[in-house]
Coordinates of C-alpha atoms in Angstrom, one line a residue:
M226 CA -42.0 24.7 18.2
T227 CA -43.5 21.3 18.7
A228 CA -42.1 18.6 20.9
P229 CA -41.1 16.5 17.8
G230 CA -39.4 19.6 16.5
L231 CA -37.3 20.0 19.7
W232 CA -36.3 16.3 19.6
T233 CA -35.5 16.4 15.9
I234 CA -33.3 19.6 16.1
G235 CA -31.7 18.6 19.4
L236 CA -30.7 15.1 18.2
A237 CA -29.5 16.4 14.8
I238 CA -27.3 19.1 16.3
G239 CA -25.9 16.9 19.0
Y240 CA -25.2 14.1 16.5
T241 CA -23.5 16.6 14.1
I242 CA -21.3 18.1 16.7
A243 CA -20.2 14.6 17.8
L244 CA -19.3 13.8 14.2
V245 CA -17.5 17.0 13.7
V246 CA -15.4 16.6 16.8
V247 CA -14.4 13.0 15.9
G248 CA -13.9 14.0 12.3
R249 CA -11.4 16.7 13.2
L250 CA -9.5 14.3 15.5
L251 CA -9.3 11.7 12.7
Q252 CA -8.2 14.3 10.1
R253 CA -5.5 15.7 12.4
R254 CA -4.2 12.2 13.1
A255 CA -4.2 11.6 9.3
A256 CA -2.3 14.8 8.6
A257 CA 0.3 13.9 11.2
S258 CA 0.8 10.4 9.6
D259 CA 3.3 9.6 6.9
K260 CA 0.5 9.9 4.4
G261 CA 0.3 13.6 5.2
I262 CA -2.3 15.9 3.9
A263 CA -2.9 13.8 0.8
S264 CA -5.1 11.5 2.9
F265 CA -7.7 14.3 2.9
F266 CA -8.9 13.1 -0.4
V267 CA -8.5 9.3 -0.2
G268 CA -8.1 8.4 3.5
G269 CA -4.6 7.0 3.0
R270 CA -6.2 4.2 1.0
S271 CA -6.6 2.2 4.2
F272 CA -10.3 1.3 4.4
S273 CA -11.5 -2.2 5.1
K274 CA -14.3 -3.9 3.2
W275 CA -16.8 -3.0 6.0
T276 CA -15.7 0.6 5.9
V277 CA -16.3 0.7 2.2
A278 CA -19.7 -1.1 2.7
F279 CA -20.8 1.5 5.3
C280 CA -19.6 4.4 3.1
I281 CA -21.5 3.1 0.0
T282 CA -24.6 2.2 2.0
G283 CA -24.7 5.7 3.5
L284 CA -24.1 7.2 0.1
F285 CA -26.6 5.4 -2.1
S286 CA -29.1 3.8 0.2
G287 CA -29.7 7.0 2.2
S288 CA -30.4 8.9 -1.1
S289 CA -32.6 6.1 -2.4
F290 CA -34.6 6.0 0.8
I291 CA -35.4 9.7 0.5
S292 CA -36.2 9.6 -3.2
I293 CA -38.3 6.4 -3.0
M294 CA -40.2 7.8 0.0
E295 CA -41.1 10.9 -2.0
L296 CA -41.8 9.0 -5.2
S297 CA -44.0 6.3 -3.6
Y298 CA -46.2 9.0 -2.0
R299 CA -47.1 10.0 -5.5
T300 CA -46.8 6.8 -7.5
G301 CA -46.9 3.9 -5.0
V302 CA -44.9 0.7 -5.3
S303 CA -43.5 1.6 -8.7
A304 CA -40.9 3.8 -6.9
I305 CA -39.1 0.6 -5.9
W306 CA -37.5 0.5 -9.4
Y307 CA -35.5 3.6 -8.5
G308 CA -33.8 1.6 -5.7
I309 CA -33.4 -1.5 -7.8
A310 CA -31.7 0.5 -10.5
E311 CA -29.3 2.1 -8.0
T312 CA -28.5 -1.4 -6.6
V313 CA -27.6 -2.6 -10.1
Q314 CA -25.3 0.4 -10.4
V315 CA -23.4 -0.6 -7.2
I316 CA -23.0 -4.2 -8.3
L317 CA -21.7 -3.2 -11.7
I318 CA -19.2 -0.8 -10.2
A319 CA -17.9 -3.7 -8.1
L320 CA -17.7 -6.1 -11.0
L321 CA -16.2 -3.8 -13.6
L322 CA -14.4 -0.8 -12.2
V323 CA -12.9 -1.1 -8.7
K324 CA -9.9 -3.1 -9.7
P325 CA -8.8 -1.2 -12.8
L326 CA -9.4 2.2 -11.2
R327 CA -7.7 1.2 -7.9
E328 CA -4.6 0.1 -9.9
R329 CA -4.5 3.5 -11.5
L330 CA -4.9 5.4 -8.2
V331 CA -7.5 7.8 -9.6
V332 CA -9.6 10.0 -7.3
T333 CA -12.1 11.8 -9.6
V334 CA -13.7 11.4 -13.0
T335 CA -12.6 14.9 -13.8
G336 CA -9.1 13.9 -12.9
I337 CA -9.3 11.1 -15.5
I338 CA -10.5 13.5 -18.1
G339 CA -7.7 16.0 -17.3
E340 CA -5.0 13.3 -17.5
R341 CA -6.2 12.3 -21.0
F342 CA -7.3 15.6 -22.5
G343 CA -5.4 18.3 -20.7
R344 CA -5.9 21.2 -18.3
L345 CA -8.7 23.0 -20.2
A346 CA -10.8 19.8 -20.4
Q347 CA -10.1 19.1 -16.7
G348 CA -11.2 22.7 -15.8
I349 CA -14.4 22.5 -17.8
S350 CA -15.4 19.0 -16.6
G351 CA -14.5 19.9 -13.1
T352 CA -16.7 23.0 -13.2
I353 CA -19.7 21.1 -14.7
T354 CA -19.3 18.3 -12.2
A355 CA -19.1 20.8 -9.3
F356 CA -22.2 22.6 -10.6
T357 CA -24.3 19.3 -10.6
F358 CA -23.2 17.8 -7.3
P359 CA -25.2 20.4 -5.2
M360 CA -28.3 19.2 -7.2
W361 CA -27.8 15.7 -5.7
S362 CA -27.1 17.2 -2.3
V363 CA -30.3 19.3 -2.3
A364 CA -32.5 16.2 -2.9
T365 CA -31.8 14.8 0.6
A366 CA -31.3 18.1 2.3
I367 CA -34.9 19.0 1.4
A368 CA -36.1 16.0 3.3
F369 CA -34.6 17.0 6.6
A370 CA -35.6 20.7 5.9
S371 CA -39.1 19.5 5.3
A372 CA -39.1 18.0 8.8
L373 CA -37.9 21.3 10.3
H374 CA -40.6 23.1 8.4
A375 CA -43.3 20.7 9.6
F376 CA -42.2 20.8 13.3
T377 CA -41.1 24.5 13.7
S378 CA -42.2 28.0 12.7
L379 CA -39.4 28.1 10.0
S380 CA -40.5 28.5 6.4
I381 CA -39.4 25.7 4.1
Y382 CA -36.8 28.1 2.6
A383 CA -35.4 29.1 6.0
A384 CA -35.3 25.4 7.0
I385 CA -33.3 24.6 3.8
A386 CA -30.8 27.4 4.6
V387 CA -30.4 26.1 8.1
T388 CA -29.9 22.5 6.8
A389 CA -27.3 23.7 4.3
V390 CA -25.3 25.6 6.9
L391 CA -25.4 22.7 9.3
L392 CA -24.1 20.5 6.5
L393 CA -21.3 22.9 5.7
F394 CA -20.3 23.0 9.4
F395 CA -20.0 19.2 9.3
L396 CA -18.0 19.1 6.0
W397 CA -15.6 21.9 6.9
A398 CA -13.9 19.3 9.3
G399 CA -13.5 17.5 6.0
G400 CA -11.4 14.6 4.8
M401 CA -12.2 11.1 3.6
R402 CA -11.5 9.6 7.0
A403 CA -14.1 11.8 8.6
V404 CA -16.6 10.9 5.8
A405 CA -15.9 7.2 6.5
F406 CA -16.5 7.5 10.2
T407 CA -19.7 9.5 9.5
Q408 CA -21.0 6.9 7.1
T409 CA -20.4 4.1 9.6
M410 CA -22.4 6.0 12.3
N411 CA -25.1 6.9 9.7
C412 CA -25.6 3.2 9.1
V413 CA -26.1 2.6 12.9
V414 CA -28.7 5.5 12.8
F415 CA -30.4 3.9 9.8
L416 CA -31.0 0.8 11.8
A417 CA -32.8 2.8 14.5
M418 CA -34.8 4.7 11.8
L419 CA -35.8 1.3 10.3
A420 CA -37.1 0.1 13.6
V421 CA -39.1 3.3 14.2
G422 CA -40.5 3.3 10.7
I423 CA -41.7 -0.3 10.9
T424 CA -43.3 0.5 14.2
A425 CA -45.2 3.5 12.7
F426 CA -46.4 1.5 9.8
L427 CA -47.7 -1.4 12.0
I428 CA -49.6 1.1 14.1
N429 CA -51.1 3.0 11.2
P430 CA -52.1 2.1 8.5
G431 CA -50.8 -1.5 8.8
V432 CA -51.2 -4.2 6.3
D433 CA -55.0 -3.8 6.2
G434 CA -54.5 -0.1 5.2
L435 CA -52.4 -1.1 2.3
A436 CA -55.0 -3.6 1.2
E437 CA -57.7 -0.9 1.3
L438 CA -55.5 1.4 -0.7
A439 CA -55.1 -1.2 -3.4
Q440 CA -58.9 -1.3 -3.7
S441 CA -59.5 2.4 -3.6
R442 CA -56.4 3.5 -5.6
P443 CA -55.2 0.5 -7.7
E444 CA -52.7 2.7 -9.5
M445 CA -50.7 2.8 -6.3
V446 CA -49.9 -0.9 -6.6
D447 CA -49.3 -0.7 -10.3
P448 CA -45.5 -1.5 -10.8
T449 CA -45.4 0.9 -13.8
S450 CA -47.4 3.8 -12.5
A451 CA -44.3 6.1 -12.3
G452 CA -44.2 5.8 -16.1
V453 CA -42.2 3.5 -18.3
T454 CA -40.2 6.4 -19.7
L455 CA -39.1 7.5 -16.3
I456 CA -38.3 4.0 -15.1
A457 CA -36.3 3.3 -18.2
A458 CA -34.4 6.6 -17.6
W459 CA -33.6 5.5 -14.0
F460 CA -32.1 2.2 -15.2
G461 CA -30.3 3.8 -18.2
T462 CA -28.9 6.6 -16.1
F463 CA -27.7 4.4 -13.3
V464 CA -26.1 1.9 -15.7
V465 CA -24.3 4.7 -17.6
N466 CA -23.4 6.3 -14.3
V467 CA -21.3 3.2 -13.4
L468 CA -18.5 4.9 -15.3
L469 CA -19.0 8.3 -13.7
A470 CA -20.0 7.6 -10.1
Q471 CA -17.3 9.9 -8.7
A472 CA -18.3 10.0 -5.0
A473 CA -18.6 6.2 -5.0
F474 CA -15.1 5.9 -6.6
Q475 CA -13.6 8.1 -3.9
M476 CA -15.0 5.9 -1.2
S477 CA -14.4 2.5 -2.7
L478 CA -10.9 3.4 -4.0
S479 CA -9.9 4.4 -0.5
C480 CA -9.8 0.7 0.3
R481 CA -6.6 -1.2 1.3
T482 CA -6.9 -3.5 -1.7
P483 CA -9.1 -3.7 -4.8
A484 CA -10.6 -7.0 -3.4
D485 CA -11.7 -5.1 -0.2
G486 CA -13.3 -2.4 -2.3
Q487 CA -15.1 -5.0 -4.4
K488 CA -16.4 -7.0 -1.4
G489 CA -17.5 -3.7 0.3
L490 CA -19.7 -2.8 -2.7
F491 CA -21.3 -6.2 -2.7
I492 CA -22.1 -6.0 1.0
A493 CA -23.5 -2.5 0.5
A494 CA -25.9 -3.7 -2.2
G495 CA -27.3 -6.1 0.4
L496 CA -27.4 -3.6 3.2
G497 CA -29.4 -1.2 1.1
L498 CA -32.4 -3.5 0.3
P499 CA -34.2 -2.9 3.7
L500 CA -34.0 0.8 3.2
I501 CA -35.4 0.5 -0.4
I502 CA -38.4 -1.6 0.8
L503 CA -39.1 0.7 3.9
G504 CA -39.0 3.8 1.6
V505 CA -41.8 2.3 -0.5
V506 CA -43.8 1.3 2.6
L507 CA -43.5 4.6 4.4
G508 CA -44.2 6.8 1.4
T509 CA -47.3 4.8 0.6
A510 CA -48.4 4.8 4.2
A511 CA -48.0 8.6 4.4
A512 CA -50.2 8.8 1.3
I513 CA -52.9 7.0 3.2
V514 CA -52.7 8.8 6.5
V515 CA -51.8 12.3 5.2
P516 CA -53.3 12.5 1.7
N517 CA -53.2 15.4 -0.7
E518 CA -50.1 17.1 0.6
A519 CA -48.3 19.2 -2.0
L520 CA -44.9 18.4 -0.6
P521 CA -44.5 14.6 0.0
L522 CA -41.5 15.1 2.2
V523 CA -43.6 17.3 4.4
A524 CA -46.4 14.7 4.5
T525 CA -44.0 12.1 5.9
P526 CA -42.9 14.0 9.1
R527 CA -46.6 14.8 9.7
Y528 CA -47.5 11.2 9.4
I529 CA -44.7 10.0 11.7
A530 CA -45.5 12.7 14.3
E531 CA -49.2 11.8 14.2
V532 CA -48.5 8.1 14.8
L533 CA -45.5 8.1 17.2
P534 CA -44.5 10.0 20.4
A535 CA -42.1 12.9 20.1
P536 CA -38.9 11.0 21.1
L537 CA -39.4 8.3 18.5
T538 CA -40.3 10.9 15.9
G539 CA -37.0 12.6 16.7
V540 CA -35.1 9.3 16.3
F541 CA -36.8 8.7 12.9
F542 CA -35.8 12.2 11.6
L543 CA -32.3 11.8 13.0
G544 CA -32.2 9.0 10.5
I545 CA -33.4 11.4 7.8
W546 CA -30.6 13.7 8.8
A547 CA -28.2 10.7 8.6
C548 CA -29.5 10.2 5.0
A549 CA -28.8 13.8 4.2
L550 CA -25.3 13.5 5.6
G551 CA -24.7 10.2 4.0
W552 CA -25.6 11.4 0.5
A553 CA -25.3 15.2 0.5
G554 CA -22.1 15.2 2.6
P555 CA -20.1 13.0 0.1
C556 CA -21.7 14.7 -2.9
Q557 CA -20.7 18.2 -1.6
F558 CA -17.3 16.9 -0.7
S559 CA -16.8 15.2 -4.0
G560 CA -18.1 18.2 -5.9
A561 CA -15.8 20.5 -4.0
T562 CA -12.9 18.1 -4.7
S563 CA -13.6 18.5 -8.5
L564 CA -13.8 22.3 -8.2
G565 CA -11.0 22.9 -5.7
R566 CA -8.6 20.0 -6.6
D567 CA -9.2 19.5 -10.3
V568 CA -10.1 23.0 -11.5
G569 CA -7.6 24.4 -9.0
R570 CA -4.9 22.1 -10.5
A571 CA -6.0 23.1 -14.0
I572 CA -5.5 26.7 -13.2
R573 CA -2.4 26.3 -11.1
P574 CA -0.6 23.1 -12.2
H575 CA 2.1 23.5 -9.6
A576 CA -0.3 24.0 -6.6
T577 CA 0.7 22.0 -3.5
E578 CA -1.6 19.5 -1.8
A579 CA -2.1 22.1 1.0
D580 CA -3.2 24.6 -1.6
L581 CA -5.7 22.1 -3.1
V582 CA -7.2 21.3 0.3
R583 CA -7.7 25.0 0.9
Y584 CA -9.3 25.5 -2.6
T585 CA -11.6 22.5 -1.8
R586 CA -12.7 24.1 1.5
W587 CA -13.5 27.4 -0.3
S588 CA -15.4 25.4 -2.9
L589 CA -17.5 23.9 -0.1
V590 CA -18.8 27.3 0.8
L591 CA -19.6 28.1 -2.9
L592 CA -21.4 24.8 -3.4
T593 CA -23.4 25.4 -0.2
I594 CA -24.7 28.7 -1.6
L595 CA -25.5 26.9 -4.9
M596 CA -27.3 24.2 -3.1
I597 CA -29.5 26.7 -1.3
G598 CA -30.2 28.4 -4.6
F599 CA -31.3 25.1 -6.2
A600 CA -33.6 24.3 -3.2
F601 CA -35.3 27.7 -3.6
L602 CA -36.0 27.0 -7.3
R603 CA -37.8 23.8 -6.7
T604 CA -38.7 22.2 -3.3
E605 CA -41.6 20.0 -4.3
Q606 CA -39.6 17.5 -6.4
A607 CA -36.5 16.4 -4.5
A608 CA -36.0 13.3 -6.6
W609 CA -36.2 15.4 -9.8
W610 CA -32.9 17.1 -8.8
N611 CA -31.1 13.7 -8.8
V612 CA -32.2 12.9 -12.4
L613 CA -31.4 16.5 -13.6
A614 CA -27.9 16.2 -12.1
W615 CA -27.3 12.9 -13.8
T616 CA -28.6 14.3 -17.1
L617 CA -26.2 17.3 -17.1
R618 CA -23.1 15.6 -15.6
N619 CA -23.3 12.4 -17.6
G620 CA -24.2 14.4 -20.8
A621 CA -20.9 16.3 -20.3
T622 CA -18.5 13.6 -19.2
L623 CA -19.7 10.2 -20.6
A624 CA -17.9 10.4 -23.9
P625 CA -14.5 11.8 -22.6
V626 CA -14.4 9.1 -19.9
L627 CA -15.2 6.3 -22.5
A628 CA -12.5 7.7 -24.8
A629 CA -10.0 8.0 -21.9
F630 CA -10.4 4.3 -21.2
F631 CA -11.2 2.7 -24.6
W632 CA -10.4 5.0 -27.6
P633 CA -6.8 6.3 -28.0
L634 CA -7.8 8.1 -31.2
A635 CA -9.9 10.7 -29.3
T636 CA -8.5 14.3 -29.3
R637 CA -8.8 17.1 -26.8
K638 CA -10.2 19.3 -29.7
A639 CA -13.2 16.9 -29.8
A640 CA -13.5 16.4 -26.0
I641 CA -14.1 20.0 -25.1
P642 CA -16.9 20.7 -27.6
A643 CA -18.5 17.3 -26.8
M644 CA -18.6 18.2 -23.1
V645 CA -20.2 21.6 -23.8
A646 CA -22.7 20.2 -26.4
G647 CA -23.8 17.4 -24.1
F648 CA -24.4 19.6 -21.1
V649 CA -26.2 22.3 -23.1
S650 CA -28.4 19.9 -25.1
G651 CA -29.6 18.2 -21.9
L652 CA -30.4 21.6 -20.3
L653 CA -32.2 22.8 -23.4
W654 CA -34.2 19.5 -23.7
Y655 CA -35.5 20.0 -20.1
H656 CA -36.3 23.7 -21.0
W657 CA -38.3 22.7 -24.0
G658 CA -40.2 20.2 -21.9
A659 CA -41.1 23.0 -19.4
W660 CA -38.8 21.4 -16.7
S661 CA -41.4 18.7 -16.1
P662 CA -40.3 15.7 -14.0
T663 CA -42.6 13.3 -15.9
E664 CA -43.5 14.9 -19.3
F665 CA -40.6 15.4 -21.8
F666 CA -40.1 17.2 -25.1
L667 CA -41.0 14.8 -28.0
G668 CA -41.6 12.1 -25.3
I669 CA -37.8 11.5 -24.9
H670 CA -36.1 11.9 -21.6
P671 CA -33.3 14.6 -21.7
V672 CA -30.7 12.1 -20.3
W673 CA -30.7 10.2 -23.6
V674 CA -30.4 13.5 -25.6
G675 CA -27.5 14.8 -23.5
M676 CA -25.5 11.6 -23.6
A677 CA -26.1 10.9 -27.2
T678 CA -25.1 14.4 -28.2
N679 CA -21.9 14.1 -26.1
V680 CA -20.9 10.8 -27.8
V681 CA -21.8 11.9 -31.4
V682 CA -19.9 15.1 -31.1
M683 CA -16.9 13.4 -29.6
I684 CA -16.7 10.7 -32.4
A685 CA -17.5 13.1 -35.3
L686 CA -15.0 15.8 -34.4
T687 CA -12.3 13.2 -33.6
L688 CA -12.7 11.5 -37.0
V689 CA -12.6 14.8 -38.9
S690 CA -9.8 16.5 -37.0
T691 CA -7.2 13.8 -36.7
R692 CA -5.4 11.3 -38.9
W693 CA -6.7 7.8 -38.4
T694 CA -6.7 4.4 -40.1
W695 CA -8.5 1.1 -39.8
T696 CA -7.0 -1.2 -37.3
S697 CA -4.8 -4.1 -38.5
D698 CA -5.2 -6.0 -35.3
A699 CA -7.2 -9.2 -36.1
A700 CA -8.8 -9.4 -32.7
A701 CA -10.0 -5.8 -32.7
R702 CA -11.4 -6.3 -36.3
R703 CA -13.3 -9.3 -35.2
R704 CA -14.8 -7.6 -32.2
G705 CA -15.6 -4.5 -34.2
T706 CA -17.3 -6.7 -36.8
G707 CA -19.4 -8.3 -34.1
F708 CA -20.5 -4.9 -32.8
A709 CA -21.2 -3.7 -36.4
I710 CA -23.5 -6.7 -37.0
A711 CA -25.2 -6.0 -33.6
T712 CA -25.7 -2.4 -34.7
V713 CA -27.4 -3.3 -37.9
A714 CA -29.6 -5.9 -36.1
A715 CA -30.5 -3.4 -33.4
A716 CA -31.3 -0.7 -35.9
A717 CA -33.4 -3.2 -38.0
V718 CA -35.5 -3.9 -34.9
T719 CA -35.7 -0.4 -33.5
I720 CA -36.6 1.6 -36.6
P721 CA -39.7 -0.4 -37.6
A722 CA -40.7 -0.6 -33.9
A723 CA -40.2 3.1 -33.3
P724 CA -43.9 4.1 -33.0
W725 CA -44.6 1.2 -30.6
L726 CA -41.4 2.0 -28.6
H727 CA -42.3 5.7 -28.4
G728 CA -45.8 4.9 -27.2
L729 CA -44.2 2.9 -24.3
G730 CA -41.8 5.7 -23.6
L731 CA -38.8 3.6 -24.6
S732 CA -37.7 5.2 -27.8
G733 CA -35.0 7.3 -26.2
L734 CA -33.5 4.3 -24.5
A735 CA -33.7 2.2 -27.7
Y736 CA -32.0 4.9 -29.9
F737 CA -29.2 5.4 -27.3
A738 CA -28.6 1.6 -27.2
V739 CA -28.2 1.6 -31.0
L740 CA -25.8 4.5 -30.7
A741 CA -23.8 2.8 -27.9
V742 CA -23.3 -0.3 -30.0
A743 CA -22.3 1.7 -33.1
S744 CA -19.9 3.7 -31.0
T745 CA -18.2 0.6 -29.7
T746 CA -17.7 -0.5 -33.3
V747 CA -15.9 2.7 -34.1
F748 CA -13.7 2.3 -31.0
F749 CA -12.5 -1.1 -32.1
W750 CA -12.1 -0.3 -35.8
T751 CA -10.2 3.0 -35.7
V752 CA -6.7 3.8 -34.5
P753 CA -4.3 6.7 -34.9
A754 CA -2.5 6.7 -38.3
S755 CA 0.6 8.3 -37.0
K756 CA 1.3 5.7 -34.3
P757 CA 1.9 2.0 -34.2
D758 CA -1.4 0.1 -34.4
A759 CA -2.8 0.1 -30.8
G760 CA -5.2 -2.8 -31.5
A761 CA -8.2 -3.2 -29.4
P762 CA -9.2 -0.5 -26.9
S763 CA -7.4 -1.0 -23.7
G764 CA -7.3 2.2 -21.8
S765 CA -3.5 2.0 -21.6
N766 CA -3.2 5.6 -22.5
L767 CA -4.5 6.6 -19.1
K768 CA -1.8 7.5 -16.7
S769 CA -2.1 7.0 -13.0
E770 CA -2.1 10.0 -10.7
A771 CA 1.3 8.9 -9.3
Q772 CA 2.7 9.1 -12.8
V773 CA 1.2 12.4 -13.5
S774 CA 2.5 13.8 -10.3
A775 CA 5.9 12.4 -11.1
N776 CA 5.9 14.2 -14.4

């Protein structure tokens, strides 16, 4: 084992043990409080705006840093769009969702679906969500495992297994309070990583090296070199994911007040910008110093170790481990919450909170095994796992969540087939595209296919399986008419421009945009025939968790 390897492993293990010890103390204190064991999931809803900010920064910025570093090794500065798209998502969550969701006291997206469409829908959505969360976890876990592989005699697969078990050891202490403390400490480590990374860049290759790269490989400074199709998919996926960002909901909704949660998200958007920029700089620098490496996340540790002494290399990769904990930890915890809490409640409606915590801990073990399996399937494209997970999860849950908030007409008979159809269609579209991260079947990204199928099936089955009528509410009719006109206008522009849009890789986004506007028209115009006219969509049919528990 090399000296950088000893420093990396020693710092990571020591840091993790410290987090586990403090996490257990925090969770025991929470369990002994008047909030009891329920605080395991939402931290007693006592977080300040800064706690929320650190939680969200650790969650999204750590993940973006890893993905951008990998992407920029291959495509240069165009990888920055990934981080910008994720920042837009954080801002939209703050503007649109924190206050209404906090008032309803929700914990998970699958819980929302279950409250609206019943236990079977909750079980299916919880299972699909749990299946996809290890895909997000593996993306950052591969980064730290790559450092272990580069610095030790461990194979990349053994390093992934060690990383996954270390992550499980941390998570078993569990609880949202422990996650909050960890994210705060992760942000401190991020600062140290930023300082070390900037130092490495200034030593080699420096600004002059980037200038030379722009001359020898101009595609590395092309802002569209990642591909317009993929960049559009990033933005579209992150914007849609605003409604479905479950791990972010759990963190921001643990705040004391909705205003605190909102302010915390805005602060997090600002705190993440240096990590986005440094990810681009270091990934591009690694491409200069260690070119032609098959695994970009292995090239980076070799670059850092070549430029810096072992102790500083260890500090940098402690930051990578903090990124893994910051993203993979909450993802595994949130996925286990969906599987243990939501699926467990769907199977056993009268399970106690203690039972649900136990099921969640068992689920952590299962998701750890699943994460290792995913890593073994593909280690060379860590960022690809993020996009695949969004495709499958969003393709299954977008329409049911939209209906839960905005369309009282929707039925559970439509929700369940829609979830299955969206999930399967996204999976098949990837299969027909040979699972490529950049080339897609018929030139359309699977994320648009999965979400479009999900929405179309939901609306079509609802309209043919239930009694409905046109709304008599004047305001709803006006809004629906406005969206109908927008639908016709969008279609009139999109259809003639289809070949041009397809050539740019934007046809999938354009078609989905037309479908989204048309669906909104249906939401405003249609209401249940057997009930008093509900008027415009309001989401008032969604019960709070407190109401459901009381029932």
